[in-house]
Amino acid sequence: MFSFSPLVSYLLSPLLLLLLLSIFGVELAAATTTKIGNGYRLISIEESPDGGLVGHLQVKQKNHIYGPDIPHLQLYVKHETENRLRVHITDAEKQRWEVPYNLLPREQPPSLKQTIGRSRKNPITASEYAGSELIFSYTTDPFGFAVKRRSDSQTLFNSSSDQSDPYGEMVFKDQYLEISTTLPSDASLYGLGENTQPHGIKLYPNDPYTLYTTDVSAINLNTDLYGSHPVYMDLRNVGGEAYAHAVLLLNSNGMDVFYRGSSLTYKVIGGVFDFYFFSGPTPLAVVDQYTAFIGRPAPMPYWALGFHQCRWGYHNLSVVEDVVENYRKAKIPLDVIWNDDDHMDGHKDFTLNPKNYPRPKLLAFLEKIHSQGMKYIVIIDPGIGVNSTYGVYQRGLANDAFIKYEGKPYLAQVWPGAVNFPDFLNPKTVEWWGDEIRRFHELVPVDGLWIDMNEASNFCSGLCTIPEGKICPNGTGPGWICCLDCKNITKTRWDDPPYKINASGLEVPVGYKTIATSAYHYNGVLEYDAHSLYGFSQSIATHKALLGLEGKRPFILSRSTFVGSGHYAAHWTGDNQGTWENLKYSISTMLNFGLFGVPMVGSDICGFYPQPTEELCNRWIELGAFYPFSRDHANYYSPRQELYQWETVAKSARNALGMRYKLLPYLYTLNYEAHINGAPIARPLFFSFPNFTKGYGLSTQFLLGSSLMVSPVLEQGKSEVKALFPPGTWYSLFDMTQAIVSKEGHYLSLDAPLHVINVHLYQNTIIPMQQGGMISKEARMTPFSLIVTFPMGATKGEAKGKLFLDDDELPEMKLGNGYSTYIEFYATVSQGMVKVWSEVQEGKFALEKGWIIEKVTVLGLKGIGGAFAMEVDGNQVVDTSNVEFSATEHKYTEKLEEGGDKRKNVMVDIKGLELPLGKKFAMSWKMGIKG
């Protein structure tokens, strides 16, 4: 749901933005080039008791640009793991705001020492502090530091500057912190979100990157959006070898990041410098190291990987019932039906509209869909309606649960009218919130919660009161028009900081359309500091509440996110448009969130508003069927766009979602891998092909896991797609006889009629599939098949795959609890023999479910022969009379590049198997080259 009207969003058009940016251009240009300070001098350094370094810095020459310099700083450096280095710089004399250690658990730096000026050591020359893989080095006057990777001597970060650099030395003031690093000009950078990046996944020099959680429609480009993720991945290719690392500045204050190509500068309006460096050197290793620190992605229930349908504007329960029935009639898979705020009584959280969603009828509906395995999710906004007859509000007041301004709950306006915002930094608020979720779940047994508007969004700005003699909102005009009596607050330095970040892409005040930044949370924490943590803290509180309900695995979808949000919640990319450009942008945003440790992500399929064209909706469901989180969602003011509304779209949906449901075991295994080691579900191509530099900026294709490549049509009127194929053999998933052999790796044009999306599987892979179905519960119980891919015509090769299965209701997703099975699949071709086998960990769960493998398909072989042998659990299977072999010749893409090998190779199907999934098996046969 949005808060800015469509009109306002359209007004923020590129033309208007250019005009406004030209007005602000002088200040923005100055901000990127002015050298603010002369830096600090390192006056002492010593080893800390925990094996790190503690140093003291003294300002060299004070000035008052953006406020006075903090004279003395404490430096703390620690190799926390083999591949993670922390560099923490704060005021040496008094405590400053940091991301709370209870929200994001991590090591505490040493307490501040009162030893300023009493130096025990006086380092005069540059020195080093080496870990097993990262090396920290520093210069003393002016103080600067560098981080190197030991294994290849590459400098990953260097904060020192000279006269020719467009940036100056480190600056540390109360409300203005600045630090920079040099970069090789050929480094490819990714991350620094959340924003809609028109140039694709690679950061683009001189584009604005502002981090401050804001309810601005995602249709606005290069603008700070709903989440704040001050982390970037740096990918370099040195001598043909790829090396990746990541840099996190753990800071929740608003910031501008200026990326110039050869350097990067942070300008932050508070907090501390708390840098974490992750050594990589592969993209997957980087995300593994990053999520090990910020929290592994939350495990998702199996049904969450099914298809979801939502709309703001399902006016009553009968409409929802019709939607579910129409999906069934159209034979389009559907797992989850959602309500935006239509189910609520007067837009109030944790309520039901007695007329449009009467509880007895809703419970009967839920009993019906639950018996089929379907799920139901509703929205919850953080703003609690100020209403003397509203129990949720009264209990919130009694628990002192709300954010304050001058001793009273801060008044704002969202959908119910006047609201107060819960303070999720307050332990009592977390308890009260959990109790309200418990009460609501007793009223309506929902299967998950959707937390929206949690940037936090406010339809008003400043200090507001409820107007006398006026109904607010009046129920006739748009709900997002402010109808409280409000006045701007500019009297504090928190509401009007000396440095203006480029908030909303327009340098609006930091309190614009959100909570006033001089409001305060529990223990006097300023909204100015904690603003970007609001959605994160709500996710934690909501997760705790859902976990405490029935002990089931929670599902939470949050709009606002911060570093660590993926440990608790999934994310959708907010209010997009039903346009071809937005279809394209959705890929970059999805891939970014994989880097941020939020792998369960997707965009509103077919666009939130306005209505998409029929052709666009066809192409969007073909792409959206392969988002990790796949949901159609539309706006109240748009015509209906469920997938069955157009017969052509229904056909595309049956095709693409039909394949998704066959791939559910593969997707669920990727969900497990994400939970265990952070690996994104959807990935840029450079994750699997890091040395293939053509893929570094590729933003129109992506991988699911390591080997499944999706190449959608993203342009109007096209019936073919130009796709980049890294070197190797690729097989079409929809027709596995079709093969593409790419020698060097380059673009090919593929046929893509209206109902076709190109999905290709890479060589050396084994993926598990099932037969699909209309709902994940049923699809999950169908027989399995394995797809094994070798390089085309290989006489020697190996392939690998894996499969994780568990009771997806359990909170933990792990082995060792008696309710899970993990299987590794292997295949080799060598000396004319083909072997396929499995290794099973904890097979009991899979055996109890009765799952079997009925078919194995092997691609890229030179032929089939005889001498078939099979064993299960080490015992020879004597009777293989039901096993059928068949071979189909592979067809090559017409536009195969010159010199391509067009010898006859075959796809081999082995059917009639009844291999128990929970037992290890092995099969082998002679290839027997034919033809």
mmCIF file of N, CA, C and O in Angstrom, residues 79-85 128-136 146-156 242-245 277-282 285-286 289:
data_model
loop_
_atom_site.group_PDB
_atom_site.id
_atom_site.type_symbol
_atom_site.label_atom_id
_atom_site.label_comp_id
_atom_site.label_asym_id
_atom_site.label_seq_id
_atom_site.Cartn_x
_atom_site.Cartn_y
_atom_site.Cartn_z
ATOM 1 N N HIS A 79 40.578 -8.220 14.582
ATOM 2 C CA HIS A 79 40.310 -9.328 13.658
ATOM 3 C C HIS A 79 39.326 -10.249 14.371
ATOM 4 O O HIS A 79 39.713 -11.021 15.251
ATOM 5 N N GLU A 80 38.056 -10.161 13.999
ATOM 6 C CA GLU A 80 37.034 -10.917 14.732
ATOM 7 C C GLU A 80 36.964 -12.368 14.288
ATOM 8 O O GLU A 80 36.622 -13.253 15.078
ATOM 9 N N THR A 81 37.238 -12.617 13.007
ATOM 10 C CA THR A 81 37.346 -13.983 12.497
ATOM 11 C C THR A 81 38.479 -13.979 11.483
ATOM 12 O O THR A 81 39.085 -12.939 11.224
ATOM 13 N N GLU A 82 38.720 -15.113 10.860
ATOM 14 C CA GLU A 82 39.778 -15.184 9.843
ATOM 15 C C GLU A 82 39.503 -14.251 8.676
ATOM 16 O O GLU A 82 40.426 -13.777 8.024
ATOM 17 N N ASN A 83 38.223 -13.994 8.418
ATOM 18 C CA ASN A 83 37.895 -13.215 7.219
ATOM 19 C C ASN A 83 37.092 -11.955 7.521
ATOM 20 O O ASN A 83 36.527 -11.360 6.619
ATOM 21 N N ARG A 84 37.031 -11.552 8.779
ATOM 22 C CA ARG A 84 36.289 -10.335 9.141
ATOM 23 C C ARG A 84 37.138 -9.439 10.035
ATOM 24 O O ARG A 84 37.643 -9.880 11.070
ATOM 25 N N LEU A 85 37.258 -8.198 9.625
ATOM 26 C CA LEU A 85 38.011 -7.193 10.382
ATOM 27 C C LEU A 85 37.067 -6.058 10.751
ATOM 28 O O LEU A 85 36.296 -5.580 9.918
ATOM 29 N N GLU A 128 51.573 -2.098 10.808
ATOM 30 C CA GLU A 128 50.586 -3.078 10.378
ATOM 31 C C GLU A 128 50.110 -3.933 11.538
ATOM 32 O O GLU A 128 50.851 -4.167 12.495
ATOM 33 N N TYR A 129 48.887 -4.371 11.418
ATOM 34 C CA TYR A 129 48.287 -5.298 12.375
ATOM 35 C C TYR A 129 47.651 -6.385 11.518
ATOM 36 O O TYR A 129 46.637 -6.164 10.860
ATOM 37 N N ALA A 130 48.296 -7.535 11.484
ATOM 38 C CA ALA A 130 47.930 -8.564 10.504
ATOM 39 C C ALA A 130 47.101 -9.670 11.138
ATOM 40 O O ALA A 130 47.395 -10.143 12.245
ATOM 41 N N GLY A 131 46.057 -10.073 10.425
ATOM 42 C CA GLY A 131 45.301 -11.267 10.765
ATOM 43 C C GLY A 131 45.654 -12.361 9.783
ATOM 44 O O GLY A 131 46.592 -12.235 8.987
ATOM 45 N N SER A 132 44.888 -13.437 9.811
ATOM 46 C CA SER A 132 45.239 -14.553 8.943
ATOM 47 C C SER A 132 44.990 -14.219 7.468
ATOM 48 O O SER A 132 45.667 -14.733 6.595
ATOM 49 N N GLU A 133 44.007 -13.330 7.177
ATOM 50 C CA GLU A 133 43.753 -12.997 5.778
ATOM 51 C C GLU A 133 43.704 -11.492 5.531
ATOM 52 O O GLU A 133 44.051 -11.037 4.450
ATOM 53 N N LEU A 134 43.280 -10.710 6.503
ATOM 54 C CA LEU A 134 43.208 -9.260 6.330
ATOM 55 C C LEU A 134 44.308 -8.567 7.141
ATOM 56 O O LEU A 134 44.632 -8.993 8.251
ATOM 57 N N ILE A 135 44.852 -7.518 6.557
ATOM 58 C CA ILE A 135 45.920 -6.757 7.214
ATOM 59 C C ILE A 135 45.458 -5.314 7.346
ATOM 60 O O ILE A 135 45.061 -4.677 6.363
ATOM 61 N N PHE A 136 45.501 -4.804 8.578
ATOM 62 C CA PHE A 136 45.181 -3.400 8.856
ATOM 63 C C PHE A 136 46.494 -2.635 8.973
ATOM 64 O O PHE A 136 47.374 -3.013 9.730
ATOM 65 N N ALA A 146 44.397 1.569 6.038
ATOM 66 C CA ALA A 146 44.162 0.755 4.849
ATOM 67 C C ALA A 146 43.918 -0.681 5.276
ATOM 68 O O ALA A 146 44.406 -1.127 6.322
ATOM 69 N N VAL A 147 43.156 -1.405 4.465
ATOM 70 C CA VAL A 147 42.896 -2.826 4.693
ATOM 71 C C VAL A 147 43.324 -3.569 3.443
ATOM 72 O O VAL A 147 42.915 -3.223 2.334
ATOM 73 N N LYS A 148 44.198 -4.577 3.648
ATOM 74 C CA LYS A 148 44.688 -5.387 2.525
ATOM 75 C C LYS A 148 44.286 -6.835 2.718
ATOM 76 O O LYS A 148 44.099 -7.302 3.844
ATOM 77 N N ARG A 149 44.211 -7.543 1.615
ATOM 78 C CA ARG A 149 44.037 -8.990 1.666
ATOM 79 C C ARG A 149 45.406 -9.623 1.572
ATOM 80 O O ARG A 149 46.179 -9.331 0.660
ATOM 81 N N ARG A 150 45.735 -10.476 2.521
ATOM 82 C CA ARG A 150 47.082 -11.053 2.584
ATOM 83 C C ARG A 150 47.388 -11.924 1.368
ATOM 84 O O ARG A 150 48.477 -11.861 0.796
ATOM 85 N N SER A 151 46.406 -12.723 0.931
ATOM 86 C CA SER A 151 46.685 -13.747 -0.079
ATOM 87 C C SER A 151 47.055 -13.159 -1.432
ATOM 88 O O SER A 151 47.745 -13.806 -2.212
ATOM 89 N N ASP A 152 46.603 -11.941 -1.737
ATOM 90 C CA ASP A 152 46.920 -11.368 -3.047
ATOM 91 C C ASP A 152 47.434 -9.931 -2.962
ATOM 92 O O ASP A 152 47.613 -9.284 -3.987
ATOM 93 N N SER A 153 47.626 -9.429 -1.732
ATOM 94 C CA SER A 153 48.195 -8.081 -1.496
ATOM 95 C C SER A 153 47.342 -6.955 -2.061
ATOM 96 O O SER A 153 47.830 -5.834 -2.210
ATOM 97 N N GLN A 154 46.080 -7.221 -2.385
ATOM 98 C CA GLN A 154 45.221 -6.137 -2.883
ATOM 99 C C GLN A 154 44.780 -5.231 -1.737
ATOM 100 O O GLN A 154 44.419 -5.717 -0.656
ATOM 101 N N THR A 155 44.794 -3.936 -1.983
ATOM 102 C CA THR A 155 44.267 -2.978 -1.010
ATOM 103 C C THR A 155 42.767 -2.863 -1.215
ATOM 104 O O THR A 155 42.295 -2.486 -2.290
ATOM 105 N N LEU A 156 42.007 -3.204 -0.177
ATOM 106 C CA LEU A 156 40.551 -3.239 -0.282
ATOM 107 C C LEU A 156 39.919 -1.903 0.117
ATOM 108 O O LEU A 156 38.834 -1.568 -0.339
ATOM 109 N N ALA A 242 38.976 -13.304 -10.575
ATOM 110 C CA ALA A 242 38.041 -12.435 -9.854
ATOM 111 C C ALA A 242 38.295 -12.497 -8.362
ATOM 112 O O ALA A 242 38.616 -13.553 -7.812
ATOM 113 N N TYR A 243 38.151 -11.340 -7.731
ATOM 114 C CA TYR A 243 38.284 -11.231 -6.280
ATOM 115 C C TYR A 243 37.177 -10.319 -5.774
ATOM 116 O O TYR A 243 36.990 -9.217 -6.303
ATOM 117 N N ALA A 244 36.454 -10.774 -4.763
ATOM 118 C CA ALA A 244 35.365 -9.963 -4.204
ATOM 119 C C ALA A 244 35.594 -9.761 -2.711
ATOM 120 O O ALA A 244 36.142 -10.629 -2.025
ATOM 121 N N HIS A 245 35.174 -8.600 -2.233
ATOM 122 C CA HIS A 245 35.124 -8.364 -0.792
ATOM 123 C C HIS A 245 33.939 -7.441 -0.520
ATOM 124 O O HIS A 245 33.312 -6.929 -1.447
ATOM 125 N N PHE A 277 34.945 -5.361 7.469
ATOM 126 C CA PHE A 277 35.501 -5.742 6.174
ATOM 127 C C PHE A 277 35.447 -7.263 6.056
ATOM 128 O O PHE A 277 35.876 -7.970 6.976
ATOM 129 N N PHE A 278 34.923 -7.747 4.945
ATOM 130 C CA PHE A 278 34.746 -9.174 4.703
ATOM 131 C C PHE A 278 35.616 -9.551 3.505
ATOM 132 O O PHE A 278 35.455 -9.000 2.415
ATOM 133 N N SER A 279 36.516 -10.505 3.692
ATOM 134 C CA SER A 279 37.618 -10.700 2.745
ATOM 135 C C SER A 279 37.251 -11.481 1.490
ATOM 136 O O SER A 279 37.985 -11.454 0.518
ATOM 137 N N GLY A 280 36.113 -12.184 1.483
ATOM 138 C CA GLY A 280 35.773 -12.978 0.295
ATOM 139 C C GLY A 280 36.625 -14.240 0.226
ATOM 140 O O GLY A 280 36.771 -14.946 1.201
ATOM 141 N N PRO A 281 37.264 -14.543 -0.934
ATOM 142 C CA PRO A 281 37.421 -13.706 -2.121
ATOM 143 C C PRO A 281 36.373 -13.967 -3.213
ATOM 144 O O PRO A 281 36.441 -13.340 -4.263
ATOM 145 N N THR A 282 35.423 -14.901 -2.997
ATOM 146 C CA THR A 282 34.386 -15.128 -4.014
ATOM 147 C C THR A 282 33.110 -14.393 -3.582
ATOM 148 O O THR A 282 32.904 -14.146 -2.385
ATOM 149 N N ALA A 285 31.373 -16.391 -0.941
ATOM 150 C CA ALA A 285 32.076 -16.325 0.350
ATOM 151 C C ALA A 285 31.772 -15.008 1.055
ATOM 152 O O ALA A 285 31.597 -14.962 2.275
ATOM 153 N N VAL A 286 31.699 -13.923 0.279
ATOM 154 C CA VAL A 286 31.402 -12.614 0.864
ATOM 155 C C VAL A 286 30.037 -12.638 1.557
ATOM 156 O O VAL A 286 29.897 -12.197 2.705
ATOM 157 N N GLN A 289 30.146 -14.706 4.707
ATOM 158 C CA GLN A 289 30.801 -13.987 5.809
ATOM 159 C C GLN A 289 29.906 -12.863 6.347
ATOM 160 O O GLN A 289 29.833 -12.648 7.563
#
